[in-house]
Coordinates of C-alpha atoms in Angstrom, one line a residue:
M15 CA -4.5 -44.0 -29.9
V16 CA -5.6 -42.0 -32.9
K17 CA -4.3 -38.4 -32.9
K18 CA -7.1 -35.9 -33.4
H19 CA -6.9 -33.8 -36.6
Y20 CA -7.5 -30.1 -36.5
N21 CA -8.6 -28.3 -39.7
R22 CA -6.8 -25.1 -40.5
K23 CA -8.9 -22.0 -39.6
I24 CA -8.3 -19.8 -42.6
Y25 CA -10.5 -16.8 -41.8
L26 CA -9.9 -14.6 -38.8
Q27 CA -12.3 -12.0 -37.3
D28 CA -11.8 -8.3 -37.7
K29 CA -13.2 -7.3 -34.3
P30 CA -12.4 -3.8 -33.1
R31 CA -9.8 -3.9 -30.4
S32 CA -11.9 -1.8 -27.9
E33 CA -14.8 -4.1 -28.4
A34 CA -12.7 -7.2 -27.9
L35 CA -11.2 -5.8 -24.7
A36 CA -14.6 -4.7 -23.3
E37 CA -16.0 -8.2 -24.0
L38 CA -12.9 -9.8 -22.4
L39 CA -13.3 -7.8 -19.2
T40 CA -16.9 -8.8 -18.8
H41 CA -15.8 -12.5 -18.7
F42 CA -13.0 -11.8 -16.2
T43 CA -14.2 -12.6 -12.7
P44 CA -11.0 -12.9 -10.7
K45 CA -10.9 -14.3 -7.2
R46 CA -8.9 -11.5 -5.7
E47 CA -6.8 -12.1 -2.6
T48 CA -4.9 -9.9 -0.3
E49 CA -1.9 -10.6 1.9
E50 CA -0.5 -9.0 5.0
L51 CA 3.2 -8.2 4.7
H52 CA 5.8 -6.4 6.8
S53 CA 6.2 -2.8 5.6
A54 CA 9.9 -3.4 4.8
Q55 CA 8.8 -6.0 2.2
V56 CA 6.2 -4.1 0.3
C57 CA 8.2 -2.0 -2.2
G58 CA 6.5 -2.1 -5.6
R59 CA 3.2 -3.6 -4.2
I60 CA -0.3 -2.2 -4.4
T61 CA -2.2 -1.3 -1.2
A62 CA -5.4 -3.3 -0.8
R63 CA -7.1 -0.5 1.3
P64 CA -6.3 2.9 2.6
I65 CA -3.3 2.9 5.0
Y66 CA -3.5 5.0 8.2
A67 CA -0.6 6.0 10.5
R68 CA -0.6 4.1 13.8
H69 CA 1.5 6.7 15.6
S70 CA 2.5 10.3 15.2
M71 CA 6.0 11.2 14.1
P72 CA 7.5 12.5 16.4
H73 CA 5.2 10.9 19.0
Y74 CA 6.5 13.2 21.7
H75 CA 7.6 16.8 21.9
A76 CA 11.2 16.5 20.7
S77 CA 14.1 18.9 21.1
A78 CA 15.4 20.3 17.8
M79 CA 18.7 21.4 19.3
D80 CA 21.3 20.5 21.9
G81 CA 20.6 22.8 24.8
I82 CA 18.3 23.3 27.8
A83 CA 14.6 22.9 28.2
V84 CA 12.9 25.7 30.1
K85 CA 9.5 27.2 30.8
A86 CA 9.4 30.1 28.4
E87 CA 7.5 32.4 30.8
D88 CA 10.3 31.9 33.4
T89 CA 12.8 33.5 31.0
Y90 CA 11.1 36.7 30.0
A91 CA 13.1 38.8 32.4
A92 CA 16.5 37.8 30.8
H93 CA 18.4 40.6 29.2
E94 CA 22.0 41.2 28.3
Q95 CA 22.1 44.0 30.9
H96 CA 20.3 41.8 33.4
P97 CA 21.4 38.2 33.0
L98 CA 19.0 35.6 34.4
Q99 CA 20.3 32.6 36.4
L100 CA 18.5 29.2 36.3
K101 CA 18.9 26.2 38.5
H102 CA 19.3 22.6 37.1
N103 CA 16.3 20.4 37.7
E104 CA 14.4 23.3 39.1
D105 CA 14.3 25.8 36.3
F106 CA 15.7 23.8 33.4
I107 CA 17.0 20.4 32.3
Y108 CA 19.6 19.5 29.7
V109 CA 18.4 18.1 26.4
D110 CA 20.1 16.8 23.2
T111 CA 18.7 16.9 19.8
G112 CA 15.8 14.3 19.7
N113 CA 15.4 14.1 23.4
E114 CA 11.9 14.4 24.9
V115 CA 10.9 17.8 26.2
P116 CA 8.6 16.8 29.1
Y117 CA 5.8 18.8 30.5
P118 CA 5.9 21.6 31.9
Y119 CA 8.8 22.7 29.8
D120 CA 7.8 24.4 26.5
A121 CA 11.0 25.9 25.0
V122 CA 14.6 24.9 24.2
I123 CA 17.6 27.3 24.4
M124 CA 20.6 26.4 22.3
I125 CA 23.6 25.3 24.3
E126 CA 25.6 28.0 22.5
N127 CA 23.4 30.7 24.2
V128 CA 23.9 29.3 27.7
E129 CA 26.7 30.3 30.1
E130 CA 27.4 27.5 32.6
L131 CA 28.4 29.1 36.0
D132 CA 28.7 25.8 37.9
E133 CA 27.3 22.3 37.9
D134 CA 23.8 23.4 38.9
T135 CA 23.6 27.0 37.6
I136 CA 23.5 28.5 34.2
E137 CA 23.0 32.1 32.9
I138 CA 21.1 33.4 29.9
I139 CA 20.9 37.0 28.5
E140 CA 17.8 36.7 26.3
P141 CA 14.3 35.2 26.8
A142 CA 12.9 32.1 25.1
S143 CA 9.7 32.2 23.2
P144 CA 7.1 29.4 23.7
W145 CA 7.9 26.3 21.6
Q146 CA 11.1 27.5 20.1
H147 CA 13.4 24.7 18.9
I148 CA 10.9 22.1 19.7
R149 CA 9.5 19.6 17.2
P150 CA 5.8 19.2 18.2
I151 CA 3.9 15.9 18.2
G152 CA 2.9 15.0 14.7
E153 CA 5.1 17.6 13.0
D154 CA 5.9 15.1 10.3
I155 CA 3.1 12.4 10.6
V156 CA -0.1 12.6 12.6
Q157 CA -1.6 9.5 14.1
E158 CA -4.6 8.2 12.1
E159 CA -3.6 10.4 9.1
M160 CA -4.2 8.6 5.8
L161 CA -0.8 7.8 4.5
F162 CA -1.8 6.1 1.2
T163 CA -5.0 5.5 -0.6
Q164 CA -6.2 2.1 -1.8
G165 CA -4.4 1.3 -5.1
H166 CA -1.2 3.1 -4.2
L167 CA 2.1 1.8 -5.5
I168 CA 4.5 1.6 -2.6
R169 CA 7.9 3.3 -3.2
P170 CA 11.1 3.1 -1.1
V171 CA 10.4 6.5 0.4
D172 CA 6.9 5.3 1.4
I173 CA 8.4 2.5 3.4
G174 CA 10.2 5.1 5.5
V175 CA 6.9 6.8 6.3
L176 CA 5.3 3.4 7.2
L177 CA 8.1 2.4 9.6
A178 CA 8.4 5.9 11.1
S179 CA 4.7 5.8 12.0
S180 CA 5.0 2.2 13.4
T181 CA 2.7 1.0 10.6
T182 CA 4.7 -2.2 10.3
L183 CA 2.1 -4.5 8.8
I184 CA -0.1 -3.5 5.8
D185 CA -2.5 -5.3 3.5
V186 CA -1.5 -5.4 -0.2
M187 CA -3.1 -7.0 -3.2
K188 CA -1.8 -10.5 -3.9
K189 CA -0.2 -10.5 -7.3
P190 CA -2.3 -12.3 -9.9
V191 CA -0.5 -15.4 -11.2
V192 CA 0.1 -15.2 -15.0
T193 CA 1.4 -18.3 -16.7
V194 CA 3.3 -17.7 -20.0
I195 CA 3.5 -20.7 -22.3
P196 CA 5.8 -20.4 -25.3
T197 CA 5.1 -22.9 -28.1
G198 CA 6.8 -24.0 -31.3
N199 CA 8.9 -26.8 -32.7
E200 CA 11.5 -24.3 -34.0
L201 CA 12.2 -22.9 -30.5
V202 CA 15.3 -23.5 -28.4
T203 CA 16.4 -21.9 -25.1
P204 CA 18.9 -19.0 -25.1
Y205 CA 21.4 -21.4 -23.6
E206 CA 21.3 -23.8 -26.6
T207 CA 23.0 -23.5 -30.0
A208 CA 20.5 -22.2 -32.5
E209 CA 21.1 -24.2 -35.7
P210 CA 19.6 -23.1 -39.0
G211 CA 15.8 -23.5 -38.7
K212 CA 15.9 -23.0 -35.0
L213 CA 15.0 -19.8 -33.2
I214 CA 16.0 -18.6 -29.7
E215 CA 12.9 -18.4 -27.5
F216 CA 12.9 -14.9 -25.9
N217 CA 9.3 -13.8 -26.2
G218 CA 8.3 -15.7 -23.1
T219 CA 10.9 -14.0 -20.9
V220 CA 9.9 -10.6 -22.3
L221 CA 6.2 -11.2 -21.7
A222 CA 6.9 -12.5 -18.2
N223 CA 8.8 -9.3 -17.4
F224 CA 5.9 -7.2 -18.7
V225 CA 3.7 -9.1 -16.4
E226 CA 6.0 -8.4 -13.4
E227 CA 6.2 -4.7 -14.4
W228 CA 2.4 -4.4 -14.5
G229 CA 2.1 -5.9 -11.0
G230 CA 1.5 -9.6 -11.7
H231 CA 3.5 -12.7 -10.8
A232 CA 4.8 -14.5 -13.9
E233 CA 5.3 -18.2 -14.2
L234 CA 7.3 -19.0 -17.3
H235 CA 6.4 -22.4 -18.7
E236 CA 9.0 -24.5 -20.5
I237 CA 8.8 -24.6 -24.3
V238 CA 5.8 -26.7 -25.6
K239 CA 6.1 -28.4 -28.9
D240 CA 3.5 -27.9 -31.7
D241 CA 1.7 -31.0 -30.5
P242 CA -2.0 -30.7 -29.7
E243 CA -1.9 -33.1 -26.7
Q244 CA 1.1 -31.3 -25.2
I245 CA -0.5 -27.9 -25.7
K246 CA -3.8 -29.2 -24.3
A247 CA -2.1 -30.6 -21.2
A248 CA -0.1 -27.3 -20.6
L249 CA -3.3 -25.2 -20.9
L250 CA -5.2 -27.4 -18.6
R251 CA -2.5 -27.3 -15.9
A252 CA -2.0 -23.6 -16.2
S253 CA -5.7 -22.8 -16.1
E254 CA -6.0 -24.6 -12.8
V255 CA -3.2 -22.7 -11.0
S256 CA -3.3 -19.3 -12.7
D257 CA -5.4 -16.2 -12.7
I258 CA -4.5 -15.5 -16.4
V259 CA -2.8 -17.7 -19.0
I260 CA -0.8 -16.4 -22.0
I261 CA 0.0 -18.8 -24.8
N262 CA 2.5 -17.4 -27.3
A263 CA 2.4 -18.5 -31.0
G264 CA 0.0 -20.9 -32.7
S265 CA -2.7 -18.2 -32.7
S266 CA -2.9 -17.6 -36.5
A267 CA -4.3 -19.8 -39.3
G268 CA -1.4 -22.0 -40.2
S269 CA -1.3 -25.7 -40.5
K270 CA 0.1 -26.0 -37.0
D271 CA -1.8 -23.2 -35.3
Y272 CA -3.8 -25.4 -33.0
T273 CA -4.4 -23.0 -30.1
V274 CA -7.9 -21.7 -31.1
H275 CA -9.2 -25.2 -31.6
I276 CA -7.9 -26.5 -28.3
I277 CA -9.3 -23.5 -26.4
E278 CA -12.7 -24.1 -28.0
E279 CA -12.5 -27.8 -27.1
L280 CA -11.5 -27.2 -23.5
G281 CA -13.6 -24.0 -22.9
E282 CA -14.8 -21.0 -24.9
V283 CA -13.4 -18.6 -27.4
F284 CA -14.7 -15.0 -27.5
T285 CA -12.5 -13.5 -30.1
H286 CA -10.1 -14.8 -32.8
G287 CA -8.7 -11.9 -34.8
I288 CA -8.8 -8.2 -34.1
A289 CA -8.7 -5.2 -36.5
T290 CA -5.1 -4.1 -35.9
R291 CA -1.8 -4.0 -37.8
P292 CA 0.3 -5.6 -36.4
G293 CA -1.3 -8.0 -33.9
K294 CA -4.3 -9.3 -35.8
P295 CA -4.2 -13.0 -34.9
V296 CA -5.2 -12.7 -31.2
I297 CA -7.3 -15.3 -29.4
L298 CA -9.3 -14.4 -26.3
G299 CA -11.0 -17.2 -24.4
K300 CA -11.6 -19.0 -21.2
I301 CA -10.7 -22.5 -19.8
N302 CA -11.9 -23.6 -16.4
G303 CA -13.0 -20.1 -15.7
T304 CA -9.5 -18.8 -16.3
I305 CA -8.9 -16.2 -19.1
V306 CA -6.6 -17.4 -21.8
V307 CA -4.9 -14.9 -24.2
G308 CA -3.4 -16.4 -27.3
I309 CA -0.9 -14.0 -28.9
P310 CA 1.1 -14.1 -32.2
G311 CA 4.6 -15.3 -32.3
Y312 CA 6.1 -12.2 -34.0
P313 CA 7.7 -10.2 -31.2
V314 CA 6.1 -6.7 -32.0
S315 CA 2.7 -8.3 -32.4
A316 CA 3.2 -10.3 -29.2
Y317 CA 4.2 -7.4 -27.1
L318 CA 1.5 -5.1 -28.3
A319 CA -1.2 -7.7 -27.9
C320 CA 0.0 -8.4 -24.4
E321 CA -0.2 -4.7 -23.5
W322 CA -3.7 -4.4 -25.0
F323 CA -5.2 -7.3 -23.2
V324 CA -3.1 -8.7 -20.4
Q325 CA -2.2 -5.4 -18.8
P326 CA -5.9 -4.4 -18.4
L327 CA -6.6 -7.8 -16.9
I328 CA -3.8 -7.4 -14.3
C329 CA -4.9 -3.9 -13.5
T330 CA -8.5 -5.0 -13.1
Y331 CA -7.4 -7.7 -10.7
L332 CA -5.4 -5.1 -8.7
Q333 CA -8.2 -2.5 -8.9
I334 CA -5.9 0.1 -10.3
P335 CA -6.2 2.1 -13.6
V336 CA -4.2 1.2 -16.6
R337 CA -1.3 3.6 -16.8
K338 CA -1.7 5.9 -19.8
K339 CA 1.2 7.0 -21.9
S340 CA 2.2 10.7 -22.3
T341 CA 1.5 12.1 -25.7
I342 CA 3.0 14.9 -27.8
K343 CA 2.0 16.8 -30.9
V344 CA 4.5 16.2 -33.8
K345 CA 4.9 17.1 -37.4
L346 CA 5.3 14.2 -39.8
G347 CA 8.5 14.2 -41.8
R348 CA 7.1 11.6 -44.1
R349 CA 3.7 10.5 -45.4
I350 CA 2.0 7.6 -43.5
V351 CA -0.1 5.3 -45.6
S352 CA -2.6 3.0 -43.8
T353 CA -5.4 0.6 -44.6
M354 CA -9.1 1.4 -43.9
G355 CA -10.8 -0.9 -41.3
A356 CA -7.8 -1.6 -39.0
E357 CA -6.0 0.4 -36.3
D358 CA -2.4 0.9 -37.5
F359 CA 0.4 1.1 -34.9
V360 CA 3.4 2.8 -36.4
R361 CA 6.7 3.0 -34.5
M362 CA 8.2 6.5 -34.8
N363 CA 11.5 8.3 -34.4
I364 CA 11.1 11.8 -33.0
G365 CA 13.5 14.7 -33.2
Y366 CA 13.3 18.3 -32.0
V367 CA 14.3 20.5 -34.9
N368 CA 14.1 24.3 -35.0
G369 CA 11.6 24.4 -32.2
E370 CA 9.3 21.7 -33.7
Y371 CA 8.9 18.0 -33.0
I372 CA 9.5 16.1 -36.3
A373 CA 8.6 12.3 -36.5
N374 CA 9.4 9.7 -39.0
P375 CA 8.3 6.0 -39.2
L376 CA 10.5 3.1 -38.5
T377 CA 10.0 -0.3 -40.2
R378 CA 6.5 -1.6 -39.8
A379 CA 7.4 -5.3 -39.9
A380 CA 6.0 -7.2 -37.0
G381 CA 9.1 -9.4 -36.5
V382 CA 11.6 -6.6 -36.2
T383 CA 12.2 -6.3 -32.4
M384 CA 14.7 -3.5 -32.8
S385 CA 12.0 -1.2 -34.2
L386 CA 10.4 -1.1 -30.7
V387 CA 13.8 -0.7 -29.0
K388 CA 14.6 2.3 -31.2
A389 CA 11.1 3.8 -31.3
D390 CA 10.6 7.1 -29.5
G391 CA 6.9 7.0 -29.9
M392 CA 3.9 5.2 -31.4
L393 CA 1.5 6.7 -33.9
I394 CA -1.9 5.1 -33.8
V395 CA -3.8 5.5 -37.1
P396 CA -7.6 5.1 -36.5
P397 CA -9.4 2.5 -38.6
D398 CA -11.3 5.1 -40.5
H399 CA -8.2 6.8 -41.8
L400 CA -6.1 6.1 -44.9
G401 CA -3.1 7.8 -43.3
Y402 CA -1.5 11.2 -42.9
E403 CA 0.3 13.6 -45.3
Q404 CA 3.8 14.8 -44.8
G405 CA 3.9 18.0 -42.7
E406 CA 0.6 17.1 -41.0
E407 CA 0.4 17.5 -37.2
V408 CA -0.5 14.3 -35.3
E409 CA -0.5 13.1 -31.8
V410 CA 2.0 10.4 -30.8
E411 CA 2.3 8.3 -27.7
L412 CA 5.7 8.7 -26.1
L413 CA 7.8 5.6 -25.5
K414 CA 11.1 7.2 -24.7
P415 CA 11.2 8.7 -22.1
L416 CA 7.9 7.5 -20.8
E417 CA 6.2 10.0 -18.4
D418 CA 3.0 9.5 -16.4
I419 CA 0.0 11.6 -17.3
Q420 CA -0.5 14.1 -14.6
S421 CA -4.2 14.1 -13.8
S422 CA -4.3 15.2 -10.2
I423 CA -6.9 17.6 -8.8
V424 CA -5.3 20.2 -6.5
C425 CA -7.3 21.0 -3.4
I426 CA -6.1 23.8 -1.2
G427 CA -8.0 25.1 1.8
S428 CA -9.6 23.9 5.0
H429 CA -8.7 20.5 6.2
D430 CA -11.4 17.8 6.4
L431 CA -11.0 14.0 6.6
T432 CA -13.6 13.8 3.9
I433 CA -11.0 15.0 1.3
D434 CA -8.9 11.9 2.1
L435 CA -11.9 9.6 1.5
L436 CA -12.9 11.5 -1.6
S437 CA -9.3 11.2 -2.9
A438 CA -9.4 7.4 -2.3
N439 CA -12.7 7.0 -4.1
M440 CA -11.6 9.2 -7.0
K441 CA -8.4 7.2 -7.4
R442 CA -10.3 3.9 -7.3
V443 CA -13.0 4.9 -9.8
Y444 CA -11.4 7.4 -12.1
G445 CA -7.7 7.0 -11.5
T446 CA -7.5 10.7 -10.4
K447 CA -5.8 11.5 -7.2
I448 CA -6.6 14.6 -5.1
I449 CA -3.5 16.5 -3.9
S450 CA -4.5 18.5 -0.9
A451 CA -2.9 21.2 1.2
H452 CA -4.3 22.1 4.6
V453 CA -3.8 25.9 4.7
G454 CA -7.1 27.2 5.9
S455 CA -10.3 28.5 4.2
M456 CA -9.0 32.0 3.5
A457 CA -5.8 30.7 1.9
G458 CA -8.0 28.4 -0.2
I459 CA -10.0 31.3 -1.5
M460 CA -6.7 33.1 -2.3
A461 CA -5.4 30.0 -4.1
I462 CA -8.5 30.0 -6.3
R463 CA -8.1 33.8 -6.9
K464 CA -4.5 33.3 -8.1
G465 CA -5.3 30.2 -10.2
E466 CA -3.2 27.9 -8.0
A467 CA -5.9 25.3 -7.2
H468 CA -8.8 23.5 -8.8
V469 CA -10.8 23.3 -5.6
A470 CA -10.8 24.9 -2.1
G471 CA -12.5 23.6 1.0
V472 CA -14.1 26.5 2.9
H473 CA -16.1 27.0 6.1
L474 CA -15.9 30.7 6.9
L475 CA -18.6 32.1 9.2
D476 CA -19.5 35.7 8.7
P477 CA -20.2 37.1 12.2
D478 CA -22.3 39.9 10.8
T479 CA -24.7 37.7 8.9
S480 CA -24.2 34.3 10.5
E481 CA -23.9 33.0 6.9
Y482 CA -21.2 30.7 5.8
N483 CA -18.7 31.3 2.9
L484 CA -20.8 33.3 0.5
S485 CA -19.9 36.8 1.7
Y486 CA -16.2 36.0 1.7
V487 CA -16.3 34.6 -1.8
R488 CA -18.1 37.7 -3.1
R489 CA -15.7 40.0 -1.3
F490 CA -12.5 38.4 -2.5
L491 CA -13.4 36.9 -5.9
T492 CA -15.2 39.9 -7.5
G493 CA -15.1 39.6 -11.2
Q494 CA -14.1 36.0 -11.3
E495 CA -16.4 33.2 -12.5
V496 CA -16.5 30.7 -9.6
V497 CA -18.9 28.2 -8.2
L498 CA -19.6 27.6 -4.5
F499 CA -20.7 23.9 -4.3
P500 CA -22.6 22.9 -1.1
F501 CA -20.8 19.8 0.3
L502 CA -21.2 18.9 4.0
R503 CA -22.9 19.7 7.3
R504 CA -20.5 19.0 10.1
K505 CA -20.1 19.7 13.8
Q506 CA -17.4 21.8 15.4
G507 CA -16.7 21.3 19.1
W508 CA -14.2 21.3 21.9
F509 CA -11.5 18.7 21.9
V510 CA -10.7 17.7 25.5
P511 CA -8.7 14.7 27.0
K512 CA -10.8 11.7 28.0
G513 CA -12.9 12.5 31.0
N514 CA -12.5 16.2 30.4
P515 CA -10.2 16.7 33.4
L516 CA -10.5 20.5 33.4
Q517 CA -14.3 20.3 33.0
I518 CA -14.2 22.6 30.0
E519 CA -17.7 23.6 28.8
N520 CA -17.2 26.9 27.1
V521 CA -14.7 29.5 26.0
E522 CA -14.8 31.2 29.4
D523 CA -13.6 28.0 31.1
I524 CA -10.5 27.9 28.9
V525 CA -9.4 31.2 30.4
K526 CA -10.6 30.7 33.9
K527 CA -9.0 27.3 34.3
N528 CA -5.8 28.4 32.5
A529 CA -6.1 25.6 29.9
L530 CA -3.6 25.5 27.1
F531 CA -5.5 26.2 23.9
V532 CA -4.3 24.6 20.7
N533 CA -5.2 27.0 17.9
R534 CA -5.5 26.8 14.1
Q535 CA -3.6 29.0 11.7
K536 CA -4.8 32.5 10.7
G537 CA -7.4 32.3 8.0
A538 CA -8.8 28.9 9.1
G539 CA -12.5 28.8 9.5
T540 CA -12.1 27.1 12.9
R541 CA -10.0 30.0 14.1
I542 CA -12.5 32.5 12.9
L543 CA -15.2 30.6 14.8
F544 CA -13.1 30.7 18.0
D545 CA -12.5 34.4 17.6
M546 CA -16.2 34.9 17.3
L547 CA -16.8 32.9 20.5
L548 CA -14.2 35.0 22.3
N549 CA -15.8 38.2 21.1
E550 CA -19.3 37.1 22.1
A551 CA -17.9 36.2 25.6
G552 CA -16.2 39.7 25.8
M553 CA -12.8 38.1 26.1
K554 CA -9.5 39.0 24.4
Q555 CA -7.0 36.8 22.5
E556 CA -4.3 37.7 25.0
E557 CA -6.2 36.1 27.8
V558 CA -6.0 32.7 26.1
S559 CA -2.9 30.6 26.9
G560 CA -1.4 29.2 23.7
Y561 CA -3.5 31.3 21.3
N562 CA -0.6 32.1 19.0
R563 CA 0.6 28.5 18.6
E564 CA -0.9 27.3 15.3
M565 CA -1.7 23.9 13.9
F566 CA -2.6 23.3 10.3
S567 CA -5.2 20.4 10.5
H568 CA -7.9 19.2 12.8
L569 CA -5.9 15.9 13.4
S570 CA -2.8 18.0 14.5
V571 CA -4.9 19.8 17.0
A572 CA -6.4 16.6 18.3
A573 CA -2.9 15.0 18.6
E574 CA -1.8 18.0 20.7
V575 CA -4.7 17.7 23.0
K576 CA -4.2 14.0 23.4
G577 CA -0.6 14.6 24.6
N578 CA -1.4 17.2 27.3
P579 CA -3.9 16.8 30.1
R580 CA -4.4 20.6 30.3
A581 CA -4.9 21.2 26.6
V582 CA -8.1 22.0 24.7
G583 CA -8.8 22.6 21.0
L584 CA -11.6 23.4 18.6
G585 CA -12.3 21.2 15.6
I586 CA -14.4 18.6 13.9
F587 CA -15.8 15.4 15.6
P588 CA -14.0 12.8 13.4
A589 CA -10.6 14.1 14.4
A590 CA -11.5 13.9 18.1
R591 CA -12.8 10.4 17.6
A592 CA -9.7 9.3 15.8
M593 CA -7.5 10.4 18.7
G594 CA -9.8 9.0 21.4
L595 CA -10.8 12.4 22.8
D596 CA -14.0 13.7 24.3
F597 CA -15.9 16.0 22.0
L598 CA -18.3 18.8 23.2
P599 CA -20.4 20.2 20.3
V600 CA -20.3 24.0 19.8
A601 CA -21.7 24.7 16.3
E602 CA -22.9 23.0 13.1
E603 CA -21.4 24.5 10.0
N604 CA -21.4 24.3 6.2
Y605 CA -18.2 22.9 4.6
D606 CA -18.4 23.9 0.9
L607 CA -16.2 23.4 -2.1
L608 CA -15.1 26.5 -4.0
M609 CA -14.0 26.1 -7.6
T610 CA -13.7 28.0 -10.8
K611 CA -16.6 27.7 -13.2
S612 CA -14.3 26.3 -15.9
F613 CA -13.2 23.4 -13.6
F614 CA -16.8 22.8 -12.5
E615 CA -17.8 22.3 -16.1
S616 CA -14.7 20.2 -17.0
N617 CA -14.6 16.4 -17.2
K618 CA -12.6 16.2 -13.9
G619 CA -15.0 18.6 -12.3
K620 CA -18.0 16.5 -13.4
E621 CA -16.3 13.4 -12.1
L622 CA -15.7 15.0 -8.8
I623 CA -19.3 16.1 -8.4
S624 CA -20.5 12.8 -9.6
M625 CA -18.5 11.0 -6.9
I626 CA -19.7 13.4 -4.2
Q627 CA -23.3 12.8 -5.1
S628 CA -23.0 9.0 -5.5
S629 CA -25.0 7.0 -3.0
Q630 CA -21.9 4.9 -2.2
F631 CA -19.9 7.9 -1.2
I632 CA -22.7 9.5 0.7
E633 CA -23.3 6.3 2.7
E634 CA -19.5 5.9 3.4
I635 CA -19.2 9.5 4.7
H636 CA -22.3 9.1 6.9
R637 CA -21.1 5.8 8.3
T638 CA -17.4 6.7 8.9
L639 CA -17.6 10.4 9.8
G640 CA -21.2 11.0 10.7
Y641 CA -21.5 13.9 8.2
T642 CA -24.5 14.8 6.1
V643 CA -23.7 15.3 2.4
M644 CA -25.9 18.1 1.0
K645 CA -26.8 16.1 -2.1
D646 CA -29.8 18.1 -3.2
A647 CA -28.4 21.6 -2.5
E648 CA -27.9 23.8 -5.6
P649 CA -24.5 25.3 -6.4
T650 CA -24.2 29.0 -6.3
F651 CA -22.6 30.6 -9.5
I652 CA -20.8 33.9 -8.7

C-alpha cells in the first residue's frame, strides 16, 4: 500500500479571532442531551431547566423552642401578680424544638418560663403573643418557589436546599464529550524516562482538565504518532463518539504537520491560522458533523487557543455564557511593543505600589509554561496598536486571583412570579441574573430613592384617585430622575382552601366567619388594597383575626392558606394556582417597574426592556401565568 504524501502548507491565514469564532459557532449544531440525577450527585452540574421546590421548608408549623404550645388568646390574663394555670392536653401540649405545633395552638412558651405544679398542671405569669417561637410553613423555602434558574451551576450549599425541599431528582445538562488527541513522535508519557529528543506529554492532561473545569467530559486519547493513517483513524473514531474533538500539535506548516490536510480530506476546514500572537496556527473544521479544533503544540499557544474556541463551544452546548475575567486598570512599568495586524496576548506581573497598580511583562515565548503559572494578568493589545508606552494606563484581565464579573440587576419591591421568569430569561440570553428581594412596593420605592436598587416592582393603589403607582412615585421621589415602566396587568383575589370551606366571598365574610387572615407586610401593595377594602366596608383592622401577622410574598401567603382550613389571604392568581387553592378575583391592577433614568438608559436597562417586550417572553408569561404584558404602553419619565 502506497503511503499518501501531503505537501507542506507554508502559508497560514490571518483571520481575526472574533471572526473565526463567530464562523465556528455557526457550524456548531450540537445534539444536546439532558439527564435526570439525584440531587446528592449534581454538584458542579448545570441545570437544564428552572428548578422549583417540591415542598415547603418547614412544611409544618414547627416549634422554635423547647416548651409548651398554647392558644395565645387563652394566656392574655396571665400576670406575675395573677398567675394563670393551664391543664395538659386541654390548654397546652409539650413540644420540643422542631416538633409540630398543631392547630389550634398558635404560640410556644419557653420551658424556662413555665412552672410545673403537677403532672397535668403548669403555671405562667406572662401572656404569649400569637405565633411567638414558631417557625411558620415556608419560613425558609416555599413550595413551588423557583430555587434555581436554567443554566445554574449547582454548589454544595444548593444541594442542601434541594434535599430540604424534597426536590430529590433534577434535570441537568449532560456534559459534552470532548476527546483530546495528543500527537507527536517526540512525545512520551509522564511515567516514562524522557531521553534527549523526547518530551513529556502534558498538554493533553492540561487541556482535558480545562474541558472538565468548563463543564465538559474529557476523554484523553493515547499519544498518536506523526503518521497520517494513525491520525486519520484517531480523528474518525473520535468524531463518531464525541461532541467536540481537540487535536494537539501538527497544526502548523511543518513537514509533519498533517492535521489540516487530513481534516480537509475527511471533512471541512473553516480556518487555518488566526491573527494572534501567540496561537496563530489554529485549525477549525468539521468531520462527520463534529467540530474539530486543531491547536498548536506550544503550551501557551495551546492553552489560549483552547480557551478561545473550545470553552465557547462547551458553553454553547450547556447554554450558559462564557465566564468573563475581571479586569483592572494598571500603569505600565515598561514599554510594550507589538506588531500591527495581530492581537498580542502579553502575560503580566502586577504589583500594588504607592496606591497604584504597576504591571510588567513576563516572557512572551509561546513555549514557556511558567509564564502562565507566574502571570497575574493578561494584557491584550488590539491588532491596530503598535503597543503602549511606559507609564501609560491600560486595562488588564486578572488571572490571579480570578473573580467573576458581577453583572446582576438588583430588583427590590413587590413580589411577583414574573420576576423569577424574567431572571431565568435574562440569565439564558444575556448572562445577567436578577437578584430580587420581596419587601413590598413602598420599600421598593424607598430603595430606588436611596440608590440601593436598579429596579423596583410596584403596584400601589391610590384610594383617592384609583390610580396605580404614579402618585406615590411623585410624592416620594421628588427631584429624582426616574422612569415608571408599565409592565403587567394582573388579578388580585382571595386565596381560599379548595372548595372554599368557609364560603368566603368578600372582606365582610372574613370577619363574620372569624376566618384567619394571612396578611402581607406593611407597605405592600396587596396590604394597601386590603386596607382599602376594609375601609370601603366600614370595618377596622382590629376586627380581622391575624391582621398583624405578615408574609413577604404571595407564595408565602398561599402556603399558609393551604395549611389551614380556616385561613384566607389576598394575592395574585399564579400563587393560588401553584398551591392548589381556589381563587376569587377582587381587582385587576397594574404591576409596574420603577427604575432610575440612568439605569433605564444603560445597556443592562435596555436588555431588560428588550427582554420584557420580546414576543417569546410575552407568550411565556401569558401561557404560564395568564398575565397581559403591556407591550405598547409608554414609560412615564418623572
